[in-house]
């Protein structure tokens, strides 16, 4: 298209439609809308899907997920405790018989959930030090107990019983004060809510629960705490038409106080996973290992066996720092965010082993963060020669429309990062890469290790098309796990 016509279009569309710009990129003039200002979304997926992803979310890359609720009191098996118990799960029945008085019900756990040591500022400080940019707390899990004073969850919320304290409110304040974004997980269904069960018995032809409980609760959450993430779950028994998901999202995107920055996942009814939503979770612990064409998030938990706190968690059940870094690096290379879960205790503390993992991650990010935050996927995601080397890059212009897209060509890339998860001991302090060779052949490049940028590394591309980069001694480098090569292009 003629650049002059494009310029006029761009100029005309400037104000109400948000930022608009032209970039000249190898003769291709491009117009990009960077926000949703002035847009009104209809309550149907086709229109909702046109929403531009708020940039903060793609840039953030690292979030913390918290599963906290009454299941933290028995701290056994998982956050599905009540459901498994109701189904007669042997281990749980035995645990209850051995440790609680006869006739004890799940409801009796509520007053035991005291959160007496909960210091929201300490939580926020820990997550900040871990290098997280957002925090997602369970405002309500499938048990229905709310961590905020829901006006429709009489005596089944943190204000009326247990801690007698608004946990969502207190944590959201602390997290925001630390400069992190705050989000809420919310289970659409409640296992044993009688009005939900009534709708279900009516084959979801009635909407008593979704209209009188779910919707008003979600609105209360949005209005009172202004969350930047709504992480829906527990949607799988009914279609979006029952939950009124499209109506809710249209309200959220058009009229709510968080319409500009809020992002939601893809769990809004049967059959929608990986199809609709600002970002996709697909299934739990989703990590496809290849580039995706839509923003996505890898939600996983440091306790490999449960999202909620478990008193009998074993050392071997905890994800190692190397595995954690592998999850983070592989996810970000493929355009995803990592949402790392821990389950706080009923006392309101986080197990020291989780704290240690998170702090180790933070330490790693303080050295290697340039390869992660605000990065984009590069041409290759992992090197075709060294499979455990994962790439990211920084682009000249941050692409707000399709953040998971590859750069159009190498000219739009400033820095390339190659994170290697294993130190190449065998090759005597040299790492061999294939996919970077072509790029290095054009222009001038400096290669360094993040954390040791004062030492430019020698590199050479052989006739076989492989680039060999000489590394300093492993003992002399700053990073202790997973090392990042930075390829910086010299500006002309
Ligand atoms: C984050 C987790 O989300 C759900 O579990 C799921 C939901 C969806 C899938 N899935 O689509 O594969 C798997 C587990 C919850 O049931 C679970 O307790 C936890 O909160």
Tab-separated table of C-alpha atoms and ligand atoms in Angstrom:
chain	number	residue	atom	x	y	z
A	1	UNK	CA	0.000	0.000	0.000
A	2	UNK	CA	1.052	3.564	-0.652
A	3	UNK	CA	2.766	4.932	2.451
A	4	UNK	CA	1.068	8.307	2.112
A	5	UNK	CA	-2.400	6.738	2.243
A	6	UNK	CA	-1.301	4.702	5.216
A	7	UNK	CA	0.004	7.772	6.943
A	8	UNK	CA	-3.354	9.516	6.502
A	9	UNK	CA	-5.240	6.464	7.768
A	10	UNK	CA	-2.934	6.323	10.686
A	11	UNK	CA	-3.346	9.996	11.441
A	12	UNK	CA	-7.136	9.826	11.190
A	13	UNK	CA	-7.343	6.856	13.461
A	14	UNK	CA	-5.028	8.385	15.995
A	15	UNK	CA	-6.964	9.719	18.914
A	16	UNK	CA	-10.002	7.620	19.836
A	17	UNK	CA	-8.573	4.358	18.571
A	18	UNK	CA	-5.451	4.669	20.586
A	19	UNK	CA	-1.806	4.767	19.640
A	20	UNK	CA	-1.031	4.275	16.009
A	21	UNK	CA	2.304	4.264	14.351
A	22	UNK	CA	4.180	3.479	11.220
A	23	UNK	CA	7.437	1.699	11.203
A	24	UNK	CA	9.615	1.253	8.211
A	25	UNK	CA	10.882	-2.220	8.255
A	26	UNK	CA	12.550	-3.421	5.089
A	27	UNK	CA	10.214	-1.387	2.932
A	28	UNK	CA	7.151	-2.775	4.698
A	29	UNK	CA	5.104	-0.009	6.226
A	30	UNK	CA	3.038	-1.226	9.061
A	31	UNK	CA	0.253	0.163	11.165
A	32	UNK	CA	-0.251	-1.238	14.594
A	33	UNK	CA	-2.967	-0.501	17.114
A	34	UNK	CA	-1.538	-0.833	20.593
A	35	UNK	CA	-4.511	-0.596	22.863
A	36	UNK	CA	-8.247	-0.998	22.999
A	37	UNK	CA	-9.147	2.564	23.842
A	38	UNK	CA	-12.554	3.593	22.630
A	39	UNK	CA	-13.468	0.089	21.532
A	40	UNK	CA	-16.789	-1.434	22.558
A	41	UNK	CA	-16.905	-5.184	22.595
A	42	UNK	CA	-20.021	-7.167	21.810
A	43	UNK	CA	-20.735	-10.128	24.058
A	44	UNK	CA	-19.652	-12.701	21.520
A	45	UNK	CA	-16.334	-14.486	21.171
A	46	UNK	CA	-15.685	-13.268	17.663
A	47	UNK	CA	-15.658	-9.680	18.827
A	48	UNK	CA	-14.069	-10.354	22.212
A	49	UNK	CA	-11.223	-12.137	20.400
A	50	UNK	CA	-10.269	-8.914	18.615
A	51	UNK	CA	-9.148	-7.355	21.875
A	52	UNK	CA	-5.464	-6.404	21.899
A	53	UNK	CA	-3.566	-8.008	24.763
A	54	UNK	CA	-2.617	-5.381	27.373
A	55	UNK	CA	1.128	-5.055	27.014
A	56	UNK	CA	2.046	-5.351	30.683
A	57	UNK	CA	1.008	-8.984	30.723
A	58	UNK	CA	3.262	-10.095	27.897
A	59	UNK	CA	6.178	-8.134	29.288
A	60	UNK	CA	5.754	-9.539	32.802
A	61	UNK	CA	6.606	-13.190	32.006
A	62	UNK	CA	6.708	-14.313	35.646
A	63	UNK	CA	3.759	-14.567	38.035
A	64	UNK	CA	3.060	-16.200	41.387
A	65	UNK	CA	-0.041	-18.318	41.909
A	66	UNK	CA	-1.431	-18.919	45.415
A	67	UNK	CA	-3.857	-21.706	46.283
A	68	UNK	CA	-5.130	-20.832	49.718
A	69	UNK	CA	-8.366	-21.934	51.303
A	70	UNK	CA	-9.900	-24.280	53.873
A	71	UNK	CA	-8.039	-27.230	52.325
A	72	UNK	CA	-4.933	-25.617	53.808
A	73	UNK	CA	-6.243	-26.660	57.252
A	74	UNK	CA	-6.181	-30.460	56.845
A	75	UNK	CA	-3.206	-29.910	54.494
A	76	UNK	CA	-3.529	-33.391	53.128
A	77	UNK	CA	-3.730	-34.880	49.635
A	78	UNK	CA	-4.698	-31.703	47.731
A	79	UNK	CA	-7.094	-28.764	47.416
A	80	UNK	CA	-9.649	-31.361	46.234
A	81	UNK	CA	-9.751	-32.725	49.800
A	82	UNK	CA	-13.492	-32.142	50.412
A	83	UNK	CA	-14.527	-33.685	47.126
A	84	UNK	CA	-12.313	-36.736	47.586
A	85	UNK	CA	-13.509	-37.140	51.163
A	86	UNK	CA	-17.144	-37.000	50.051
A	87	UNK	CA	-16.378	-39.674	47.515
A	88	UNK	CA	-15.077	-41.895	50.312
A	89	UNK	CA	-11.374	-41.678	49.447
A	90	UNK	CA	-9.764	-44.221	51.748
A	91	UNK	CA	-6.660	-42.296	52.733
A	92	UNK	CA	-8.704	-39.223	53.577
A	93	UNK	CA	-11.344	-41.142	55.547
A	94	UNK	CA	-8.556	-42.786	57.532
A	95	UNK	CA	-6.806	-39.465	58.105
A	96	UNK	CA	-10.035	-37.927	59.395
A	97	UNK	CA	-10.888	-40.907	61.608
A	98	UNK	CA	-7.432	-40.872	63.156
A	99	UNK	CA	-7.094	-37.160	63.738
A	100	UNK	CA	-10.489	-35.505	64.150
A	101	UNK	CA	-13.467	-36.138	66.424
A	102	UNK	CA	-16.384	-38.195	65.110
A	103	UNK	CA	-18.938	-36.166	63.204
A	104	UNK	CA	-16.367	-33.563	62.176
A	105	UNK	CA	-17.404	-31.864	58.931
A	106	UNK	CA	-15.513	-29.898	56.313
A	107	UNK	CA	-17.268	-26.776	57.573
A	108	UNK	CA	-15.561	-27.316	60.931
A	109	UNK	CA	-12.232	-26.481	59.286
A	110	UNK	CA	-13.351	-22.873	58.780
A	111	UNK	CA	-12.748	-21.587	62.334
A	112	UNK	CA	-9.352	-23.307	62.290
A	113	UNK	CA	-8.221	-21.238	59.315
A	114	UNK	CA	-6.739	-18.332	61.288
A	115	UNK	CA	-3.938	-16.936	59.123
A	116	UNK	CA	-2.531	-15.556	62.392
A	117	UNK	CA	0.957	-15.046	60.983
A	118	UNK	CA	-0.145	-13.631	57.659
A	119	UNK	CA	1.893	-10.529	56.824
A	120	UNK	CA	0.795	-9.414	53.368
A	121	UNK	CA	3.828	-7.139	53.037
A	122	UNK	CA	6.167	-10.057	53.638
A	123	UNK	CA	4.372	-12.073	50.964
A	124	UNK	CA	4.650	-9.158	48.544
A	125	UNK	CA	8.317	-8.690	49.404
A	126	UNK	CA	9.027	-12.375	48.756
A	127	UNK	CA	7.246	-12.327	45.384
A	128	UNK	CA	9.046	-9.132	44.439
A	129	UNK	CA	12.398	-10.674	45.303
A	130	UNK	CA	11.438	-13.786	43.326
A	131	UNK	CA	11.258	-11.556	40.274
A	132	UNK	CA	7.511	-11.977	39.782
A	133	UNK	CA	5.567	-9.174	38.138
A	134	UNK	CA	2.082	-10.376	39.079
A	135	UNK	CA	0.376	-12.421	41.760
A	136	UNK	CA	-2.826	-14.456	41.392
A	137	UNK	CA	-4.690	-15.490	44.561
A	138	UNK	CA	-7.585	-17.967	44.819
A	139	UNK	CA	-10.505	-15.706	45.702
A	140	UNK	CA	-12.655	-18.856	45.774
A	141	UNK	CA	-11.828	-22.450	44.949
A	142	UNK	CA	-14.332	-25.222	44.189
A	143	UNK	CA	-15.216	-25.499	47.911
A	144	UNK	CA	-17.003	-22.152	47.572
A	145	UNK	CA	-15.330	-20.562	50.613
A	146	UNK	CA	-14.397	-17.000	49.659
A	147	UNK	CA	-11.177	-15.236	50.668
A	148	UNK	CA	-13.048	-11.939	50.444
A	149	UNK	CA	-16.280	-10.929	52.187
A	150	UNK	CA	-18.615	-12.070	49.433
A	151	UNK	CA	-22.076	-10.658	50.091
A	152	UNK	CA	-23.563	-13.943	48.886
A	153	UNK	CA	-21.461	-16.441	50.751
A	154	UNK	CA	-23.028	-16.113	54.178
A	155	UNK	CA	-20.753	-17.498	56.918
A	156	UNK	CA	-18.658	-19.165	54.238
A	157	UNK	CA	-16.046	-16.447	53.857
A	158	UNK	CA	-12.932	-15.145	55.629
A	159	UNK	CA	-14.696	-12.203	57.265
A	160	UNK	CA	-17.476	-14.133	59.016
A	161	UNK	CA	-15.269	-16.979	60.211
A	162	UNK	CA	-11.642	-18.121	60.302
A	163	UNK	CA	-9.240	-15.191	60.099
A	164	UNK	CA	-12.025	-12.565	60.294
A	165	UNK	CA	-9.981	-10.631	57.837
A	166	UNK	CA	-10.254	-9.771	54.143
A	167	UNK	CA	-7.368	-11.782	52.695
A	168	UNK	CA	-7.963	-10.717	49.090
A	169	UNK	CA	-8.116	-7.075	50.142
A	170	UNK	CA	-5.025	-7.217	52.337
A	171	UNK	CA	-2.889	-9.064	49.811
A	172	UNK	CA	-4.038	-6.963	46.860
A	173	UNK	CA	-3.008	-3.780	48.669
A	174	UNK	CA	0.423	-5.104	49.607
A	175	UNK	CA	1.111	-6.533	46.166
A	176	UNK	CA	0.093	-3.338	44.361
A	177	UNK	CA	2.139	-1.265	46.764
A	178	UNK	CA	5.198	-3.310	45.769
A	179	UNK	CA	4.545	-2.379	42.151
A	180	UNK	CA	3.285	-5.816	41.133
A	181	UNK	CA	0.005	-6.530	39.389
A	182	UNK	CA	-2.671	-8.314	41.376
A	183	UNK	CA	-5.058	-10.949	40.038
A	184	UNK	CA	-7.730	-13.329	41.266
A	185	UNK	CA	-8.395	-16.956	40.523
A	186	UNK	CA	-12.114	-17.701	40.708
A	187	UNK	CA	-13.801	-21.062	40.422
A	188	UNK	CA	-17.024	-20.675	38.464
A	189	UNK	CA	-18.648	-23.749	39.963
A	190	UNK	CA	-18.985	-24.703	43.624
A	191	UNK	CA	-19.129	-28.428	44.361
A	192	UNK	CA	-21.889	-28.288	46.933
A	193	UNK	CA	-23.671	-24.970	46.531
A	194	UNK	CA	-27.364	-25.945	46.546
A	195	UNK	CA	-28.384	-23.347	43.980
A	196	UNK	CA	-25.623	-24.471	41.652
A	197	UNK	CA	-26.754	-28.064	42.117
A	198	UNK	CA	-30.299	-26.972	41.325
A	199	UNK	CA	-29.223	-25.407	38.033
A	200	UNK	CA	-27.267	-28.523	37.223
A	201	UNK	CA	-30.258	-30.729	38.007
A	202	UNK	CA	-32.167	-28.578	35.515
A	203	UNK	CA	-29.513	-29.333	32.896
A	204	UNK	CA	-28.388	-25.738	33.193
A	205	UNK	CA	-31.603	-24.441	31.663
A	206	UNK	CA	-31.983	-22.255	34.770
A	207	UNK	CA	-29.411	-19.616	35.776
A	208	UNK	CA	-30.112	-19.128	39.462
A	209	UNK	CA	-26.495	-19.593	40.523
A	210	UNK	CA	-24.762	-17.897	37.615
A	211	UNK	CA	-26.990	-14.826	37.798
A	212	UNK	CA	-27.378	-14.433	41.541
A	213	UNK	CA	-24.097	-15.724	42.886
A	214	UNK	CA	-21.335	-15.940	40.325
A	215	UNK	CA	-21.910	-12.695	38.435
A	216	UNK	CA	-22.421	-10.473	41.472
A	217	UNK	CA	-19.416	-12.046	43.199
A	218	UNK	CA	-17.205	-11.426	40.175
A	219	UNK	CA	-18.449	-7.850	39.970
A	220	UNK	CA	-17.793	-7.323	43.641
A	221	UNK	CA	-14.251	-8.624	43.170
A	222	UNK	CA	-13.604	-6.395	40.178
A	223	UNK	CA	-15.078	-3.292	41.760
A	224	UNK	CA	-13.581	-3.680	45.224
A	225	UNK	CA	-10.085	-4.921	44.357
A	226	UNK	CA	-9.546	-3.912	40.727
A	227	UNK	CA	-7.676	-7.075	39.768
A	228	UNK	CA	-5.549	-7.046	36.609
A	229	UNK	CA	-5.975	-10.783	36.022
A	230	UNK	CA	-9.114	-12.886	36.261
A	231	UNK	CA	-8.130	-16.507	36.177
A	232	UNK	CA	-11.341	-18.484	35.693
A	233	UNK	CA	-11.559	-22.165	36.537
A	234	UNK	CA	-14.116	-24.822	37.451
A	235	UNK	CA	-16.006	-24.116	34.253
A	236	UNK	CA	-16.072	-27.632	32.808
A	237	UNK	CA	-19.562	-28.790	33.743
A	238	UNK	CA	-21.436	-26.178	31.733
A	239	UNK	CA	-21.260	-24.129	28.556
A	240	UNK	CA	-20.347	-20.453	28.459
A	241	UNK	CA	-24.020	-19.710	27.763
A	242	UNK	CA	-24.845	-20.947	31.258
A	243	UNK	CA	-22.006	-19.009	32.909
A	244	UNK	CA	-22.787	-15.940	30.769
A	245	UNK	CA	-19.084	-15.657	30.154
A	246	UNK	CA	-19.345	-13.528	27.033
A	247	UNK	CA	-21.630	-11.047	28.778
A	248	UNK	CA	-19.293	-10.888	31.733
A	249	UNK	CA	-16.248	-10.288	29.544
A	250	UNK	CA	-17.996	-7.608	27.495
A	251	UNK	CA	-18.798	-5.810	30.744
A	252	UNK	CA	-15.239	-6.335	31.989
A	253	UNK	CA	-13.677	-5.002	28.759
A	254	UNK	CA	-16.146	-2.143	28.202
A	255	UNK	CA	-17.371	-0.822	31.494
A	256	UNK	CA	-15.344	-2.135	34.415
A	257	UNK	CA	-12.769	-0.089	36.299
A	258	UNK	CA	-10.014	-2.405	34.980
A	259	UNK	CA	-11.090	-2.454	31.329
A	260	UNK	CA	-7.731	-1.224	30.026
A	261	UNK	CA	-5.336	-3.503	31.848
A	262	UNK	CA	-7.286	-6.628	32.799
A	263	UNK	CA	-6.433	-9.972	31.213
A	264	UNK	CA	-8.349	-13.242	31.452
A	265	UNK	CA	-7.545	-16.873	30.692
A	266	UNK	CA	-9.489	-19.375	28.605
A	267	UNK	CA	-11.557	-21.334	31.152
A	268	UNK	CA	-14.992	-19.922	30.495
A	269	UNK	CA	-17.048	-23.027	29.664
A	270	UNK	CA	-16.973	-26.439	27.990
A	271	UNK	CA	-14.909	-26.618	24.811
A	272	UNK	CA	-13.199	-23.244	25.065
A	273	UNK	CA	-9.712	-24.161	26.256
A	274	UNK	CA	-7.013	-22.880	23.950
A	275	UNK	CA	-9.655	-21.014	21.922
A	276	UNK	CA	-10.731	-17.771	23.600
A	277	UNK	CA	-9.319	-15.429	26.212
A	278	UNK	CA	-6.505	-12.886	26.419
A	279	UNK	CA	-4.140	-15.744	27.192
A	280	UNK	CA	-4.534	-19.505	27.060
A	281	UNK	CA	-3.799	-21.946	29.852
A	282	UNK	CA	-5.083	-24.874	27.812
A	283	UNK	CA	-4.601	-27.662	30.311
A	284	UNK	CA	-2.680	-27.452	33.594
A	285	UNK	CA	1.113	-27.418	33.391
A	286	UNK	CA	0.752	-26.776	29.658
A	287	UNK	CA	4.190	-26.320	28.144
A	288	UNK	CA	4.057	-27.142	24.421
A	289	UNK	CA	7.811	-26.668	23.716
A	290	UNK	CA	7.118	-24.801	20.506
A	291	UNK	CA	6.012	-21.364	19.463
A	292	UNK	CA	2.289	-20.666	19.885
A	293	UNK	CA	0.252	-18.247	17.830
A	294	UNK	CA	-1.550	-16.760	20.823
A	295	UNK	CA	-0.351	-15.535	24.192
A	296	UNK	CA	-0.339	-18.386	26.683
A	297	UNK	CA	0.596	-19.149	30.265
A	298	UNK	CA	2.194	-22.182	31.856
A	299	UNK	CA	0.618	-22.590	35.304
A	300	UNK	CA	2.492	-25.115	37.410
A	301	UNK	CA	3.085	-25.834	41.047
A	302	UNK	CA	6.303	-26.170	43.072
A	303	UNK	CA	4.772	-29.044	45.043
A	304	UNK	CA	4.583	-31.552	42.213
A	305	UNK	CA	1.583	-33.276	43.812
A	306	UNK	CA	-0.758	-30.517	44.910
A	307	UNK	CA	-1.708	-26.891	44.361
A	308	UNK	CA	-2.819	-26.500	47.968
A	309	UNK	CA	-0.557	-26.854	51.024
A	310	UNK	CA	0.280	-30.385	52.167
A	311	UNK	CA	1.659	-31.081	55.629
A	312	UNK	CA	3.253	-34.327	54.461
A	313	UNK	CA	4.991	-32.901	51.438
A	314	UNK	CA	8.354	-34.614	50.972
A	315	UNK	CA	11.571	-32.956	49.883
A	316	UNK	CA	11.436	-34.998	46.654
A	317	UNK	CA	7.987	-33.652	45.856
A	318	UNK	CA	9.395	-30.152	45.431
A	319	UNK	CA	10.476	-28.962	42.015
A	320	UNK	CA	14.240	-28.451	41.815
A	321	UNK	CA	15.692	-25.082	40.869
A	322	UNK	CA	17.011	-26.553	37.607
A	323	UNK	CA	13.585	-27.851	36.661
A	324	UNK	CA	12.005	-24.535	37.656
A	325	UNK	CA	14.425	-22.612	35.451
A	326	UNK	CA	13.819	-25.060	32.622
A	327	UNK	CA	10.070	-24.411	32.887
A	328	UNK	CA	10.597	-20.665	32.910
A	329	UNK	CA	13.088	-20.581	30.037
A	330	UNK	CA	11.294	-23.009	27.723
A	331	UNK	CA	7.985	-21.253	28.386
A	332	UNK	CA	9.230	-17.736	27.712
A	333	UNK	CA	11.103	-18.802	24.544
A	334	UNK	CA	7.817	-20.076	23.147
A	335	UNK	CA	5.864	-16.913	23.959
A	336	UNK	CA	4.403	-17.982	27.297
A	337	UNK	CA	4.314	-16.627	30.840
A	338	UNK	CA	5.187	-18.805	33.835
A	339	UNK	CA	2.685	-18.782	36.703
A	340	UNK	CA	4.399	-20.492	39.613
A	341	UNK	CA	2.173	-21.846	42.350
A	342	UNK	CA	2.715	-22.266	46.076
A	343	UNK	CA	0.134	-23.152	48.726
A	344	UNK	CA	0.322	-21.019	51.879
A	345	UNK	CA	-0.412	-22.628	55.259
A	346	UNK	CA	-3.501	-22.102	57.379
A	347	UNK	CA	-1.313	-19.890	59.603
A	348	UNK	CA	-0.605	-17.597	56.693
A	349	UNK	CA	2.995	-18.557	56.072
A	350	UNK	CA	4.850	-19.945	53.071
A	351	UNK	CA	6.984	-23.043	53.644
A	352	UNK	CA	10.698	-22.118	53.713
A	353	UNK	CA	11.474	-24.628	50.938
A	354	UNK	CA	9.127	-22.701	48.629
A	355	UNK	CA	10.641	-19.423	49.765
A	356	UNK	CA	14.082	-20.780	48.967
A	357	UNK	CA	13.049	-21.863	45.463
A	358	UNK	CA	11.444	-18.527	44.745
A	359	UNK	CA	14.455	-16.610	46.044
A	360	UNK	CA	16.786	-18.764	43.947
A	361	UNK	CA	14.669	-17.909	40.929
A	362	UNK	CA	14.880	-14.225	41.851
A	363	UNK	CA	18.625	-14.448	42.162
A	364	UNK	CA	18.847	-16.067	38.734
A	365	UNK	CA	16.578	-13.410	37.237
A	366	UNK	CA	18.635	-10.612	38.766
A	367	UNK	CA	21.505	-11.805	36.549
A	368	UNK	CA	19.620	-13.227	33.572
A	369	UNK	CA	16.421	-11.151	33.597
A	370	UNK	CA	17.296	-9.295	30.389
A	371	UNK	CA	16.680	-12.531	28.506
A	372	UNK	CA	13.246	-12.901	30.112
A	373	UNK	CA	11.378	-9.666	30.901
A	374	UNK	CA	9.969	-7.787	27.939
A	375	UNK	CA	11.542	-10.320	25.612
A	376	UNK	CA	10.007	-11.825	22.479
A	377	UNK	CA	10.345	-15.195	20.837
A	378	UNK	CA	13.158	-15.302	18.302
A	379	UNK	CA	13.366	-17.062	14.914
A	380	UNK	CA	14.315	-20.387	16.541
A	381	UNK	CA	12.992	-21.345	19.951
A	382	UNK	CA	15.577	-23.981	20.816
A	383	UNK	CA	18.769	-24.571	18.952
A	384	UNK	CA	18.652	-27.374	16.407
A	385	UNK	CA	22.156	-28.504	17.355
A	386	UNK	CA	22.049	-27.987	21.128
A	387	UNK	CA	18.497	-28.915	22.109
A	388	UNK	CA	18.859	-27.537	25.617
A	389	UNK	CA	19.660	-24.014	24.399
A	390	UNK	CA	16.616	-21.719	24.241
A	391	UNK	CA	16.417	-18.371	22.499
A	392	UNK	CA	14.641	-15.092	23.171
A	393	UNK	CA	15.251	-11.650	21.702
A	394	UNK	CA	14.564	-7.941	22.036
A	395	UNK	CA	12.905	-6.242	19.107
A	396	UNK	CA	13.418	-2.645	17.972
A	397	UNK	CA	9.716	-2.059	18.339
A	398	UNK	CA	7.616	-3.940	20.830
A	399	UNK	CA	4.819	-5.646	18.953
A	400	UNK	CA	1.607	-5.255	20.938
A	401	UNK	CA	-0.674	-6.998	18.486
A	402	UNK	CA	0.667	-10.511	18.382
A	403	UNK	CA	3.316	-10.749	21.061
A	404	UNK	CA	4.103	-14.377	20.389
A	405	UNK	CA	4.973	-13.777	16.728
A	406	UNK	CA	8.521	-14.260	15.509
A	407	UNK	CA	10.385	-11.104	14.471
A	408	UNK	CA	9.632	-10.343	10.838
A	409	UNK	CA	13.343	-10.575	10.108
A	410	UNK	CA	16.616	-10.205	11.936
A	411	UNK	CA	16.830	-6.482	11.148
A	412	UNK	CA	14.110	-5.751	13.701
A	413	UNK	CA	16.090	-7.522	16.413
A	414	UNK	CA	18.604	-5.752	18.640
A	415	UNK	CA	19.744	-8.392	21.089
A	416	UNK	CA	19.426	-12.143	20.973
A	417	UNK	CA	19.691	-14.295	24.080
A	418	UNK	CA	20.563	-17.967	24.167
A	419	UNK	CA	19.976	-19.592	27.543
A	420	UNK	CA	21.744	-22.886	28.020
A	421	UNK	CA	20.408	-25.127	30.735
A	422	UNK	CA	23.494	-27.318	30.953
A	423	UNK	CA	27.082	-26.204	31.130
A	424	UNK	CA	28.913	-27.861	28.206
A	425	UNK	CA	31.634	-29.639	30.158
A	426	UNK	CA	32.487	-32.125	27.443
A	427	UNK	CA	33.460	-29.569	24.816
A	428	UNK	CA	35.959	-27.961	27.134
A	429	UNK	CA	34.344	-24.598	27.861
A	430	UNK	CA	32.890	-24.121	24.428
A	431	UNK	CA	29.300	-24.209	23.368
A	432	UNK	CA	28.225	-25.187	19.880
A	433	UNK	CA	25.194	-23.587	18.245
A	434	UNK	CA	23.741	-23.970	14.768
A	435	UNK	CA	20.772	-21.611	14.459
A	436	UNK	CA	22.611	-18.396	15.289
A	437	UNK	CA	25.305	-18.813	12.618
A	438	UNK	CA	23.469	-17.140	9.770
A	439	UNK	CA	22.578	-14.159	11.911
A	440	UNK	CA	26.146	-13.667	13.134
A	441	UNK	CA	27.378	-13.659	9.543
A	442	UNK	CA	25.598	-10.337	8.973
A	443	UNK	CA	26.713	-7.191	10.818
A	444	UNK	CA	29.023	-6.970	13.804
A	445	UNK	CA	28.146	-8.701	17.036
A	446	UNK	CA	29.468	-8.816	20.568
A	447	UNK	CA	28.894	-12.011	22.506
A	448	UNK	CA	28.917	-12.000	26.311
A	449	UNK	CA	27.551	-13.975	29.221
A	450	UNK	CA	24.975	-12.142	31.325
A	451	UNK	CA	26.527	-11.408	34.684
A	452	UNK	CA	30.000	-11.301	33.118
A	453	UNK	CA	29.516	-8.718	30.421
A	454	UNK	CA	32.983	-7.246	30.902
A	455	UNK	CA	34.412	-10.291	29.104
A	456	UNK	CA	33.618	-10.409	25.371
A	457	UNK	CA	33.647	-14.016	24.231
A	458	UNK	CA	35.447	-15.360	21.197
A	459	UNK	CA	33.344	-17.128	18.634
A	460	UNK	CA	33.820	-18.668	15.265
A	461	UNK	CA	31.506	-20.105	12.646
A	462	UNK	CA	32.940	-23.103	10.836
A	463	UNK	CA	32.327	-24.301	7.301
A	464	UNK	CA	29.883	-26.835	8.717
A	465	UNK	CA	27.637	-23.925	9.708
A	466	UNK	CA	28.136	-24.368	13.438
A	467	UNK	CA	29.226	-21.563	15.704
A	468	UNK	CA	31.587	-22.380	18.529
A	469	UNK	CA	31.635	-19.907	21.415
A	470	UNK	CA	34.462	-20.082	23.944
A	471	UNK	CA	33.249	-19.765	27.517
A	472	UNK	CA	35.145	-18.664	30.602
A	473	UNK	CA	35.710	-21.256	33.317
A	474	UNK	CA	32.431	-22.294	34.931
A	475	UNK	CA	33.780	-21.433	38.404
A	476	UNK	CA	34.464	-17.849	37.330
A	477	UNK	CA	30.965	-16.935	36.116
A	478	UNK	CA	28.193	-15.213	38.074
A	479	UNK	CA	25.188	-17.369	37.278
A	480	UNK	CA	24.998	-20.640	39.161
A	481	UNK	CA	22.377	-22.387	37.020
A	482	UNK	CA	21.314	-21.837	33.413
A	483	UNK	CA	23.590	-19.340	31.675
A	484	UNK	CA	22.668	-16.702	29.142
A	485	UNK	CA	24.672	-15.723	26.085
A	486	UNK	CA	23.841	-12.262	24.884
A	487	UNK	CA	24.383	-11.457	21.214
A	488	UNK	CA	24.388	-7.682	20.860
A	489	UNK	CA	24.378	-6.139	17.419
A	490	UNK	CA	26.603	-3.116	16.892
A	491	UNK	CA	24.673	-0.074	15.777
A	492	UNK	CA	25.894	1.566	12.606
B	1	LIG	C1	-5.064	-24.745	38.808
B	1	LIG	C2	-5.886	-25.989	39.006
B	1	LIG	O1	-7.053	-25.886	38.178
B	1	LIG	C3	-8.000	-26.914	38.283
B	1	LIG	O2	-7.525	-28.134	37.769
B	1	LIG	C4	-7.523	-28.373	36.453
B	1	LIG	C5	-8.239	-27.635	35.564
B	1	LIG	C6	-8.154	-27.925	34.193
B	1	LIG	C7	-7.357	-28.972	33.778
B	1	LIG	N1	-7.264	-29.256	32.431
B	1	LIG	O3	-7.887	-28.606	31.593
B	1	LIG	O4	-6.504	-30.136	32.032
B	1	LIG	C8	-6.642	-29.711	34.669
B	1	LIG	C9	-6.724	-29.414	36.024
B	1	LIG	C10	-8.415	-27.152	39.709
B	1	LIG	O5	-9.341	-28.206	39.785
B	1	LIG	C11	-7.189	-27.415	40.541
B	1	LIG	O6	-7.567	-27.620	41.887
B	1	LIG	C12	-6.277	-26.214	40.451
B	1	LIG	O7	-6.940	-25.081	40.960
